[in-house]
Short mmCIF file of N, CA and C in Angstrom, two decimals:
data_model
loop_
_atom_site.label_atom_id
_atom_site.label_comp_id
_atom_site.label_asym_id
_atom_site.label_seq_id
_atom_site.Cartn_x
_atom_site.Cartn_y
_atom_site.Cartn_z
N MET J 1 59.60 100.34 110.22
CA MET J 1 60.87 99.68 110.61
C MET J 1 61.84 100.70 109.76
N SER J 2 62.91 100.61 110.54
CA SER J 2 64.12 101.43 109.89
C SER J 2 64.78 100.87 108.99
N GLN J 3 65.59 101.57 108.22
CA GLN J 3 66.53 101.04 107.28
C GLN J 3 67.49 100.13 107.74
N SER J 4 68.18 100.61 108.88
CA SER J 4 69.35 99.70 109.33
C SER J 4 68.77 98.65 109.91
N VAL J 5 67.60 98.48 110.68
CA VAL J 5 66.81 97.39 111.28
C VAL J 5 66.78 96.39 109.87
N LEU J 6 66.13 96.95 108.74
CA LEU J 6 65.93 95.79 107.67
C LEU J 6 67.14 95.34 107.09
N VAL J 7 68.24 96.26 107.00
CA VAL J 7 69.40 95.50 106.71
C VAL J 7 69.93 94.36 107.68
N LEU J 8 70.08 94.92 109.05
CA LEU J 8 70.45 93.77 109.83
C LEU J 8 69.64 92.54 109.83
N LEU J 9 68.32 92.85 109.52
CA LEU J 9 67.55 91.53 109.20
C LEU J 9 67.89 90.77 108.09
N ILE J 10 68.19 91.39 107.03
CA ILE J 10 68.68 90.78 105.64
C ILE J 10 69.94 90.10 106.05
N ILE J 11 70.91 90.64 106.91
CA ILE J 11 72.08 89.97 107.00
C ILE J 11 71.77 88.99 107.88
N ALA J 12 71.10 88.75 108.87
CA ALA J 12 70.79 87.65 109.59
C ALA J 12 70.27 86.41 108.76
N ILE J 13 69.09 86.74 108.10
CA ILE J 13 68.55 85.92 107.25
C ILE J 13 69.73 85.14 106.32
N ALA J 14 70.52 86.26 105.71
CA ALA J 14 71.57 85.63 104.76
C ALA J 14 72.47 84.64 105.46
N LEU J 15 72.98 84.97 106.79
CA LEU J 15 73.92 84.19 107.48
C LEU J 15 73.26 82.80 107.86
N ALA J 16 71.90 82.90 108.14
CA ALA J 16 71.34 81.56 108.36
C ALA J 16 71.33 80.77 107.11
N LEU J 17 71.00 81.40 106.04
CA LEU J 17 70.91 80.68 104.76
C LEU J 17 72.38 80.12 104.14
N PHE J 18 73.47 81.00 104.42
CA PHE J 18 74.80 80.50 104.29
C PHE J 18 75.06 79.31 105.04
N VAL J 19 74.92 79.30 106.36
CA VAL J 19 75.34 78.14 107.41
C VAL J 19 74.45 76.99 106.93
N THR J 20 73.04 77.12 106.62
CA THR J 20 72.25 75.84 106.39
C THR J 20 72.37 75.48 104.88
N GLU J 21 72.73 76.38 104.05
CA GLU J 21 72.64 76.18 102.71
C GLU J 21 71.33 75.45 102.26
N LEU J 22 70.15 76.18 102.57
CA LEU J 22 68.99 75.74 102.22
C LEU J 22 68.86 75.90 100.85
N ILE J 23 69.27 77.07 100.08
CA ILE J 23 69.33 77.42 98.82
C ILE J 23 70.84 77.53 98.41
N PRO J 24 71.04 77.53 97.14
CA PRO J 24 72.53 77.63 96.71
C PRO J 24 73.15 78.88 97.30
N LEU J 25 74.53 78.86 97.54
CA LEU J 25 75.06 80.05 98.01
C LEU J 25 74.82 81.05 96.86
N PRO J 26 75.11 80.87 95.62
CA PRO J 26 75.06 81.95 94.71
C PRO J 26 73.77 82.73 94.76
N ALA J 27 72.72 81.94 94.94
CA ALA J 27 71.26 82.44 95.15
C ALA J 27 71.11 83.21 96.53
N THR J 28 71.86 82.82 97.45
CA THR J 28 71.75 83.66 98.67
C THR J 28 72.44 84.93 98.29
N ALA J 29 73.66 84.98 97.87
CA ALA J 29 74.33 86.20 97.29
C ALA J 29 73.60 87.17 96.83
N MET J 30 72.89 86.68 95.79
CA MET J 30 72.08 87.61 94.86
C MET J 30 70.77 88.23 95.65
N PHE J 31 70.34 87.14 96.64
CA PHE J 31 69.27 87.64 97.40
C PHE J 31 69.75 88.85 98.40
N VAL J 32 70.57 88.82 98.71
CA VAL J 32 71.31 90.02 99.64
C VAL J 32 71.33 91.22 99.03
N CYS J 33 71.85 90.99 97.79
CA CYS J 33 72.16 92.04 96.75
C CYS J 33 70.76 92.84 96.49
N VAL J 34 69.78 91.98 96.08
CA VAL J 34 68.50 92.40 95.72
C VAL J 34 67.70 93.01 96.72
N ALA J 35 67.73 92.37 98.02
CA ALA J 35 67.01 93.03 99.11
C ALA J 35 67.49 94.13 99.42
N CYS J 36 68.76 94.36 99.63
CA CYS J 36 69.57 95.52 100.03
C CYS J 36 69.03 96.63 99.08
N TYR J 37 68.94 96.43 97.65
CA TYR J 37 68.56 97.24 96.94
C TYR J 37 66.94 97.63 96.93
N PHE J 38 66.08 96.85 97.23
CA PHE J 38 65.03 97.14 97.33
C PHE J 38 64.39 97.57 98.66
N THR J 39 65.35 97.42 99.74
CA THR J 39 65.06 98.28 100.99
C THR J 39 65.72 99.59 101.03
N GLY J 40 66.19 100.04 99.53
CA GLY J 40 66.92 101.38 99.61
C GLY J 40 68.06 101.77 100.38
N ALA J 41 68.61 100.79 101.08
CA ALA J 41 70.03 100.78 101.64
C ALA J 41 70.96 101.36 100.42
N ILE J 42 70.98 100.66 99.42
CA ILE J 42 72.12 100.87 98.57
C ILE J 42 71.64 100.92 97.14
N SER J 43 72.33 101.83 96.20
CA SER J 43 71.75 101.73 94.74
C SER J 43 72.15 100.48 94.01
N ALA J 44 71.69 100.35 92.77
CA ALA J 44 71.75 98.99 92.10
C ALA J 44 73.11 98.97 91.59
N LYS J 45 73.68 100.19 91.35
CA LYS J 45 75.36 100.11 90.97
C LYS J 45 76.08 99.40 92.20
N GLU J 46 75.78 100.18 93.35
CA GLU J 46 76.44 99.57 94.57
C GLU J 46 76.13 98.13 94.79
N ALA J 47 75.10 97.57 94.63
CA ALA J 47 74.40 96.46 95.21
C ALA J 47 75.27 95.32 94.11
N PHE J 48 75.38 95.59 92.78
CA PHE J 48 76.00 94.42 91.98
C PHE J 48 77.36 94.88 91.53
N SER J 49 78.04 95.92 91.81
CA SER J 49 79.32 96.21 91.67
C SER J 49 80.49 95.09 91.88
N ALA J 50 80.21 94.58 93.10
CA ALA J 50 81.00 93.60 93.63
C ALA J 50 81.16 92.30 92.81
N PHE J 51 80.07 91.97 92.17
CA PHE J 51 79.99 90.84 91.31
C PHE J 51 80.95 90.78 90.01
N GLY J 52 81.40 91.98 89.77
CA GLY J 52 82.36 92.16 88.68
C GLY J 52 83.94 92.26 89.34
N SER J 53 83.85 92.28 90.53
CA SER J 53 85.43 92.62 91.11
C SER J 53 86.11 91.12 91.29
N THR J 54 87.20 91.40 90.51
CA THR J 54 88.37 90.29 90.44
C THR J 54 88.74 89.71 91.88
N ASN J 55 88.49 90.44 92.90
CA ASN J 55 88.77 89.88 94.18
C ASN J 55 87.60 88.87 94.60
N VAL J 56 86.03 89.35 94.18
CA VAL J 56 85.10 88.39 94.50
C VAL J 56 85.49 86.99 93.65
N MET J 57 86.02 87.11 92.53
CA MET J 57 86.00 86.11 91.61
C MET J 57 86.91 85.19 92.29
N ILE J 58 88.16 85.68 92.75
CA ILE J 58 89.33 84.91 93.21
C ILE J 58 89.00 84.22 94.49
N ILE J 59 88.08 84.74 95.30
CA ILE J 59 87.64 84.35 96.56
C ILE J 59 86.54 83.10 96.21
N ALA J 60 85.59 83.34 95.27
CA ALA J 60 84.92 82.18 94.89
C ALA J 60 85.57 80.98 94.31
N ALA J 61 86.65 81.49 93.72
CA ALA J 61 87.48 80.21 93.10
C ALA J 61 88.07 79.55 94.20
N MET J 62 88.38 80.12 95.43
CA MET J 62 89.30 79.61 96.57
C MET J 62 88.32 78.42 97.00
N ALA J 63 87.14 78.13 96.90
CA ALA J 63 86.40 77.01 97.34
C ALA J 63 86.71 75.72 96.63
N ILE J 64 87.09 75.73 95.67
CA ILE J 64 87.82 74.58 94.82
C ILE J 64 88.56 73.94 95.56
N ALA J 65 89.44 74.45 96.26
CA ALA J 65 90.72 73.99 97.18
C ALA J 65 90.43 73.35 98.12
N THR J 66 89.06 72.97 98.73
CA THR J 66 89.16 72.36 99.89
C THR J 66 87.70 71.37 99.52
N PRO J 67 87.73 70.12 100.32
CA PRO J 67 86.57 69.42 100.33
C PRO J 67 85.38 69.78 100.77
N ILE J 68 85.50 71.06 101.53
CA ILE J 68 84.26 71.51 102.04
C ILE J 68 83.35 72.17 101.23
N ALA J 69 84.15 72.66 99.97
CA ALA J 69 83.30 73.43 98.86
C ALA J 69 82.11 72.54 98.60
N MET J 70 82.22 71.26 98.27
CA MET J 70 81.04 70.43 97.86
C MET J 70 80.61 69.22 98.97
N PRO J 71 79.50 69.14 99.01
CA PRO J 71 78.94 68.14 100.08
C PRO J 71 79.47 66.61 99.60
N ALA J 72 79.31 66.37 98.37
CA ALA J 72 79.87 65.23 97.86
C ALA J 72 81.18 65.01 98.14
N ASN J 73 82.12 65.78 98.08
CA ASN J 73 83.50 65.67 98.24
C ASN J 73 83.50 65.39 99.95
N ALA J 74 82.96 66.10 100.61
CA ALA J 74 83.14 65.93 102.17
C ALA J 74 82.81 64.54 102.65
N MET J 75 81.76 63.96 101.79
CA MET J 75 81.18 62.72 102.19
C MET J 75 82.19 61.62 101.61
N ALA J 76 83.06 61.79 100.58
CA ALA J 76 84.00 60.80 100.16
C ALA J 76 85.17 60.75 100.82
N ILE J 77 85.49 61.72 101.68
CA ILE J 77 86.74 61.72 102.55
C ILE J 77 86.98 60.37 103.40
N GLU J 78 85.89 59.93 104.36
CA GLU J 78 86.50 58.90 105.06
C GLU J 78 86.18 57.66 104.39
N PRO J 79 85.29 57.27 103.61
CA PRO J 79 84.88 56.10 102.79
C PRO J 79 86.34 55.79 101.88
N GLY J 80 86.64 56.90 101.24
CA GLY J 80 87.81 56.80 100.27
C GLY J 80 89.01 56.89 100.55
N GLY J 81 89.25 57.08 101.97
CA GLY J 81 90.50 57.03 102.57
C GLY J 81 91.22 58.44 102.36
N TYR J 82 90.58 59.49 101.84
CA TYR J 82 91.41 60.56 101.82
C TYR J 82 91.64 61.40 102.97
N ASN J 83 92.71 62.41 102.70
CA ASN J 83 92.72 63.37 103.76
C ASN J 83 92.53 64.67 103.37
N PHE J 84 92.41 65.78 103.84
CA PHE J 84 92.12 67.14 103.41
C PHE J 84 93.14 67.75 102.42
N MET J 85 94.54 67.29 102.70
CA MET J 85 95.42 67.55 101.61
C MET J 85 95.38 66.86 100.26
N ASP J 86 94.66 65.86 100.11
CA ASP J 86 94.36 65.22 98.59
C ASP J 86 93.66 66.10 98.15
N PHE J 87 92.52 66.78 98.56
CA PHE J 87 91.91 67.51 97.81
C PHE J 87 92.65 69.09 97.57
N VAL J 88 93.40 69.37 98.58
CA VAL J 88 94.07 70.81 98.20
C VAL J 88 94.97 71.00 97.34
N LYS J 89 95.57 69.77 97.05
CA LYS J 89 96.90 69.67 95.98
C LYS J 89 96.24 70.12 94.52
N PRO J 90 95.37 69.27 93.92
CA PRO J 90 94.83 69.54 92.80
C PRO J 90 94.18 71.00 92.94
N GLY J 91 93.50 71.20 94.15
CA GLY J 91 92.45 72.36 94.17
C GLY J 91 93.08 73.58 93.84
N VAL J 92 94.39 73.78 94.46
CA VAL J 92 95.37 74.92 94.48
C VAL J 92 95.69 75.10 92.98
N LEU J 93 95.98 73.97 92.22
CA LEU J 93 96.29 74.19 90.63
C LEU J 93 95.19 74.70 90.13
N LEU J 94 93.89 74.04 90.30
CA LEU J 94 92.67 74.53 89.72
C LEU J 94 92.26 75.85 90.09
N THR J 95 92.36 76.34 91.25
CA THR J 95 92.21 77.74 91.60
C THR J 95 93.10 78.61 90.74
N VAL J 96 94.48 78.31 90.60
CA VAL J 96 95.43 79.22 89.86
C VAL J 96 94.88 79.36 88.47
N ILE J 97 94.54 78.15 87.96
CA ILE J 97 94.02 78.31 86.50
C ILE J 97 92.65 79.13 86.28
N THR J 98 91.86 78.95 87.34
CA THR J 98 90.67 79.60 87.30
C THR J 98 90.75 80.95 87.50
N THR J 99 91.53 81.49 88.21
CA THR J 99 91.86 82.70 88.65
C THR J 99 92.64 83.46 87.16
N ILE J 100 93.36 82.61 86.81
CA ILE J 100 94.09 83.38 85.37
C ILE J 100 92.98 83.30 84.36
N VAL J 101 92.08 82.44 84.09
CA VAL J 101 91.04 82.52 83.01
C VAL J 101 90.10 83.59 83.45
N SER J 102 89.78 83.78 84.69
CA SER J 102 88.75 84.92 85.44
C SER J 102 89.12 86.15 84.99
N ILE J 103 90.45 86.41 85.30
CA ILE J 103 91.11 87.80 85.16
C ILE J 103 91.16 87.94 83.75
N ALA J 104 91.52 87.01 82.78
CA ALA J 104 91.62 87.39 81.41
C ALA J 104 90.40 87.87 80.71
N TYR J 105 89.43 86.91 81.22
CA TYR J 105 88.20 86.92 80.37
C TYR J 105 87.58 88.32 80.95
N ILE J 106 87.50 88.82 82.34
CA ILE J 106 86.82 90.00 82.68
C ILE J 106 87.54 91.01 82.13
N SER J 107 89.01 91.11 81.78
CA SER J 107 89.77 92.14 81.19
C SER J 107 89.35 92.44 79.78
N ILE J 108 89.08 91.03 79.02
CA ILE J 108 88.75 91.25 77.51
C ILE J 108 87.39 91.62 77.49
N VAL J 109 86.34 90.90 78.21
CA VAL J 109 85.10 91.11 77.79
C VAL J 109 84.24 92.43 78.59
N TYR J 110 84.84 92.54 79.70
CA TYR J 110 84.59 93.98 80.80
C TYR J 110 85.69 94.72 80.82
N PRO J 111 86.19 95.35 80.02
CA PRO J 111 87.53 96.33 80.10
C PRO J 111 87.16 97.56 80.95
N PRO J 112 88.40 97.59 81.90
CA PRO J 112 88.34 98.75 82.90
C PRO J 112 88.07 100.03 82.21
N TYR J 113 87.04 101.00 82.71
CA TYR J 113 86.98 102.15 82.31
C TYR J 113 87.98 103.08 82.74
N MET J 114 88.47 104.24 81.74
CA MET J 114 89.52 105.00 82.04
C MET J 114 88.68 106.36 82.51
#
């Protein structure tokens, strides 16, 4: 089986795991990186370099701003009489705080290489 077919198979499996949430999303993301590395499609440095990216941290923090991020939040919308914006208002503030703390932490603990 060719390398490109293996990578497409990994992407298809990852898509199914993301949609169904059979395993936690961070574990699915790690699965994709590890599987692509073991197939030889990418090097270890390329596979795991995105996890230190500020963009990835910001995108991961964006899930806080909506009720879709947690099934328990989604289940509480109708019985609690909440609407979508009730989650977005505090979620945006929490996202901003998380982004600032993440950028500061990454800058201090993992300084950029010159």
